[in-house]
PDB file of C-alpha atoms in Angstrom:
ATOM      1  CA  UNK A   1      44.935  34.995  31.203  1.00 52.00           C
ATOM      2  CA  UNK A   2      41.489  33.609  30.625  1.00 59.00           C
ATOM      3  CA  UNK A   3      39.916  32.652  27.328  1.00 69.00           C
ATOM      4  CA  UNK A   4      36.196  32.924  26.782  1.00 71.00           C
ATOM      5  CA  UNK A   5      35.428  29.982  24.543  1.00 71.00           C
ATOM      6  CA  UNK A   6      31.970  29.599  23.161  1.00 78.00           C
ATOM      7  CA  UNK A   7      30.495  26.627  21.389  1.00 79.00           C
ATOM      8  CA  UNK A   8      29.699  23.021  22.136  1.00 81.00           C
ATOM      9  CA  UNK A   9      32.029  20.414  23.494  1.00 87.00           C
ATOM     10  CA  UNK A  10      32.452  17.078  21.800  1.00 90.00           C
ATOM     11  CA  UNK A  11      30.588  15.363  24.655  1.00 91.00           C
ATOM     12  CA  UNK A  12      27.588  17.673  24.239  1.00 89.00           C
ATOM     13  CA  UNK A  13      27.475  16.978  20.503  1.00 91.00           C
ATOM     14  CA  UNK A  14      27.707  13.213  21.066  1.00 93.00           C
ATOM     15  CA  UNK A  15      24.853  13.339  23.567  1.00 93.00           C
ATOM     16  CA  UNK A  16      22.708  15.306  21.089  1.00 93.00           C
ATOM     17  CA  UNK A  17      23.461  12.799  18.304  1.00 94.00           C
ATOM     18  CA  UNK A  18      22.618   9.885  20.627  1.00 94.00           C
ATOM     19  CA  UNK A  19      19.287  11.460  21.577  1.00 93.00           C
ATOM     20  CA  UNK A  20      18.418  12.078  17.921  1.00 93.00           C
ATOM     21  CA  UNK A  21      19.328   8.470  17.122  1.00 92.00           C
ATOM     22  CA  UNK A  22      17.088   7.154  19.892  1.00 92.00           C
ATOM     23  CA  UNK A  23      14.174   9.313  18.769  1.00 90.00           C
ATOM     24  CA  UNK A  24      14.617   8.172  15.165  1.00 88.00           C
ATOM     25  CA  UNK A  25      14.795   4.542  16.281  1.00 90.00           C
ATOM     26  CA  UNK A  26      11.491   4.881  18.103  1.00 88.00           C
ATOM     27  CA  UNK A  27       9.725   6.952  15.430  1.00 88.00           C
ATOM     28  CA  UNK A  28      10.681   5.040  12.263  1.00 87.00           C
ATOM     29  CA  UNK A  29       8.758   1.789  12.936  1.00 85.00           C
ATOM     30  CA  UNK A  30       5.591   3.778  13.603  1.00 88.00           C
ATOM     31  CA  UNK A  31       6.125   5.770  10.426  1.00 89.00           C
ATOM     32  CA  UNK A  32       6.719   2.621   8.358  1.00 87.00           C
ATOM     33  CA  UNK A  33       3.570   1.004   9.771  1.00 87.00           C
ATOM     34  CA  UNK A  34       1.520   4.092   8.969  1.00 90.00           C
ATOM     35  CA  UNK A  35       2.860   4.224   5.408  1.00 91.00           C
ATOM     36  CA  UNK A  36       1.871   0.584   4.834  1.00 90.00           C
ATOM     37  CA  UNK A  37      -1.688   1.478   5.870  1.00 90.00           C
ATOM     38  CA  UNK A  38      -1.597   4.379   3.420  1.00 92.00           C
ATOM     39  CA  UNK A  39      -0.383   2.089   0.605  1.00 92.00           C
ATOM     40  CA  UNK A  40      -3.125  -0.455   1.392  1.00 92.00           C
ATOM     41  CA  UNK A  41      -5.774   2.276   1.244  1.00 92.00           C
ATOM     42  CA  UNK A  42      -4.275   3.520  -2.008  1.00 93.00           C
ATOM     43  CA  UNK A  43      -4.520   0.120  -3.729  1.00 93.00           C
ATOM     44  CA  UNK A  44      -8.042  -0.443  -2.371  1.00 93.00           C
ATOM     45  CA  UNK A  45      -9.084   2.876  -3.896  1.00 93.00           C
ATOM     46  CA  UNK A  46      -7.342   2.081  -7.164  1.00 94.00           C
ATOM     47  CA  UNK A  47      -9.087  -1.289  -7.421  1.00 95.00           C
ATOM     48  CA  UNK A  48     -12.456   0.363  -6.768  1.00 94.00           C
ATOM     49  CA  UNK A  49     -11.716   2.979  -9.414  1.00 93.00           C
ATOM     50  CA  UNK A  50     -10.811   0.281 -11.950  1.00 93.00           C
ATOM     51  CA  UNK A  51     -13.948  -1.723 -11.072  1.00 94.00           C
ATOM     52  CA  UNK A  52     -16.061   1.366 -11.757  1.00 94.00           C
ATOM     53  CA  UNK A  53     -14.301   1.806 -15.102  1.00 93.00           C
ATOM     54  CA  UNK A  54     -15.073  -1.813 -16.016  1.00 93.00           C
ATOM     55  CA  UNK A  55     -18.728  -1.417 -15.009  1.00 94.00           C
ATOM     56  CA  UNK A  56     -19.038   1.636 -17.262  1.00 93.00           C
ATOM     57  CA  UNK A  57     -17.391  -0.337 -20.082  1.00 93.00           C
ATOM     58  CA  UNK A  58     -19.871  -3.179 -19.543  1.00 94.00           C
ATOM     59  CA  UNK A  59     -22.819  -0.758 -19.625  1.00 94.00           C
ATOM     60  CA  UNK A  60     -21.678   0.532 -23.030  1.00 92.00           C
ATOM     61  CA  UNK A  61     -20.536  -2.760 -24.603  1.00 91.00           C
ATOM     62  CA  UNK A  62     -22.405  -5.579 -22.839  1.00 91.00           C
ATOM     63  CA  UNK A  63     -19.213  -7.507 -22.031  1.00 90.00           C
ATOM     64  CA  UNK A  64     -16.042  -7.192 -20.012  1.00 90.00           C
ATOM     65  CA  UNK A  65     -13.899  -9.247 -22.417  1.00 87.00           C
ATOM     66  CA  UNK A  66     -12.461  -6.548 -24.650  1.00 83.00           C
ATOM     67  CA  UNK A  67     -12.077  -3.897 -21.969  1.00 83.00           C
ATOM     68  CA  UNK A  68      -8.906  -1.920 -22.436  1.00 82.00           C
ATOM     69  CA  UNK A  69      -7.638   0.808 -20.209  1.00 79.00           C
ATOM     70  CA  UNK A  70      -7.289  -1.131 -16.962  1.00 80.00           C
ATOM     71  CA  UNK A  71      -4.104   0.235 -15.481  1.00 83.00           C
ATOM     72  CA  UNK A  72      -1.280  -2.116 -14.550  1.00 85.00           C
ATOM     73  CA  UNK A  73      -0.979  -0.834 -10.973  1.00 82.00           C
ATOM     74  CA  UNK A  74       1.517   1.444  -9.286  1.00 86.00           C
ATOM     75  CA  UNK A  75       5.032   1.261  -7.839  1.00 88.00           C
ATOM     76  CA  UNK A  76       3.930  -1.037  -5.026  1.00 91.00           C
ATOM     77  CA  UNK A  77       1.240  -3.288  -6.563  1.00 94.00           C
ATOM     78  CA  UNK A  78       0.615  -4.932  -9.948  1.00 93.00           C
ATOM     79  CA  UNK A  79      -3.026  -5.235 -11.054  1.00 93.00           C
ATOM     80  CA  UNK A  80      -4.039  -8.254 -13.122  1.00 92.00           C
ATOM     81  CA  UNK A  81      -7.598  -8.299 -14.506  1.00 91.00           C
ATOM     82  CA  UNK A  82      -9.397 -11.610 -15.139  1.00 92.00           C
ATOM     83  CA  UNK A  83     -12.115 -10.601 -17.600  1.00 91.00           C
ATOM     84  CA  UNK A  84     -15.044 -12.856 -18.535  1.00 90.00           C
ATOM     85  CA  UNK A  85     -18.114 -11.923 -20.613  1.00 92.00           C
ATOM     86  CA  UNK A  86     -20.338 -11.319 -17.565  1.00 93.00           C
ATOM     87  CA  UNK A  87     -17.937 -10.767 -14.675  1.00 92.00           C
ATOM     88  CA  UNK A  88     -14.399  -9.858 -13.703  1.00 95.00           C
ATOM     89  CA  UNK A  89     -11.896 -10.180 -10.884  1.00 95.00           C
ATOM     90  CA  UNK A  90      -9.142  -7.646 -10.289  1.00 95.00           C
ATOM     91  CA  UNK A  91      -6.104  -8.987  -8.441  1.00 95.00           C
ATOM     92  CA  UNK A  92      -3.463  -6.640  -7.050  1.00 94.00           C
ATOM     93  CA  UNK A  93      -0.272  -8.389  -5.976  1.00 94.00           C
ATOM     94  CA  UNK A  94       2.633  -6.674  -4.224  1.00 94.00           C
ATOM     95  CA  UNK A  95       5.530  -5.843  -6.521  1.00 91.00           C
ATOM     96  CA  UNK A  96       8.533  -7.988  -5.677  1.00 90.00           C
ATOM     97  CA  UNK A  97      10.869  -5.037  -5.216  1.00 88.00           C
ATOM     98  CA  UNK A  98       8.440  -2.808  -3.298  1.00 88.00           C
ATOM     99  CA  UNK A  99       8.032  -2.031   0.384  1.00 87.00           C
ATOM    100  CA  UNK A 100       4.763  -3.999   0.316  1.00 91.00           C
ATOM    101  CA  UNK A 101       6.458  -7.277  -0.594  1.00 89.00           C
ATOM    102  CA  UNK A 102       5.932  -9.530   2.410  1.00 86.00           C
ATOM    103  CA  UNK A 103       3.038  -7.430   3.738  1.00 89.00           C
ATOM    104  CA  UNK A 104       0.675  -9.516   5.934  1.00 91.00           C
ATOM    105  CA  UNK A 105      -2.315  -8.469   3.788  1.00 91.00           C
ATOM    106  CA  UNK A 106      -0.612 -10.030   0.742  1.00 90.00           C
ATOM    107  CA  UNK A 107      -2.740  -9.561  -2.399  1.00 93.00           C
ATOM    108  CA  UNK A 108      -6.006  -7.654  -2.835  1.00 95.00           C
ATOM    109  CA  UNK A 109      -8.872  -9.075  -4.887  1.00 95.00           C
ATOM    110  CA  UNK A 110     -12.042  -7.270  -5.988  1.00 95.00           C
ATOM    111  CA  UNK A 111     -14.741  -8.963  -8.063  1.00 95.00           C
ATOM    112  CA  UNK A 112     -17.575  -7.580 -10.176  1.00 93.00           C
ATOM    113  CA  UNK A 113     -19.992  -8.504  -7.373  1.00 93.00           C
ATOM    114  CA  UNK A 114     -18.075  -6.251  -4.984  1.00 91.00           C
ATOM    115  CA  UNK A 115     -16.579  -9.163  -3.042  1.00 92.00           C
ATOM    116  CA  UNK A 116     -13.260  -8.189  -1.470  1.00 93.00           C
ATOM    117  CA  UNK A 117     -10.637 -10.614  -0.274  1.00 92.00           C
ATOM    118  CA  UNK A 118      -6.956 -10.921   0.458  1.00 92.00           C
ATOM    119  CA  UNK A 119      -5.581 -14.159  -1.009  1.00 91.00           C
ATOM    120  CA  UNK A 120      -2.557 -15.321   0.943  1.00 89.00           C
ATOM    121  CA  UNK A 121      -3.121 -12.939   3.855  1.00 88.00           C
ATOM    122  CA  UNK A 122      -2.000 -13.760   7.375  1.00 87.00           C
ATOM    123  CA  UNK A 123      -4.801 -15.356   9.444  1.00 86.00           C
ATOM    124  CA  UNK A 124      -5.061 -12.382  11.803  1.00 84.00           C
ATOM    125  CA  UNK A 125      -5.494  -9.864   8.979  1.00 81.00           C
ATOM    126  CA  UNK A 126      -9.180  -9.041   8.585  1.00 75.00           C
ATOM    127  CA  UNK A 127     -10.961  -7.063   5.892  1.00 77.00           C
ATOM    128  CA  UNK A 128     -10.952  -4.043   8.172  1.00 79.00           C
ATOM    129  CA  UNK A 129      -7.210  -4.195   8.709  1.00 83.00           C
ATOM    130  CA  UNK A 130      -6.435  -4.633   5.018  1.00 89.00           C
ATOM    131  CA  UNK A 131      -9.206  -2.726   3.252  1.00 88.00           C
ATOM    132  CA  UNK A 132      -9.621  -0.008   5.872  1.00 79.00           C
ATOM    133  CA  UNK A 133     -13.317  -0.702   6.452  1.00 64.00           C
TER     134      UNK A 133
END
């Protein structure tokens, strides 16, 4: 009397789970690295957008001091504006509880002259690596 059993054995399922685990272990670090680049590009774009807003405000009012409407940032970065009558500096610092906390690019700074910098960045992090230039 012979039974025709179909399906997967426990060993086959364990091998499939192990292979999926290995693939996920290799893929996740690359995905996380790519997402950090995306988040850096996002904050660079947001800072540029806010700088353009401030320049339009200055063109209408002749000062940066009373500018309202600068957004506070996003889930990953907090934007702090330093507004003076004739110039400004926008500083985006990583949110403490975000995935960007501890990022080697650290903070992003954009001034009214267009100067970009990364205060507190790791020595090997250049403008190209952080700002995507």
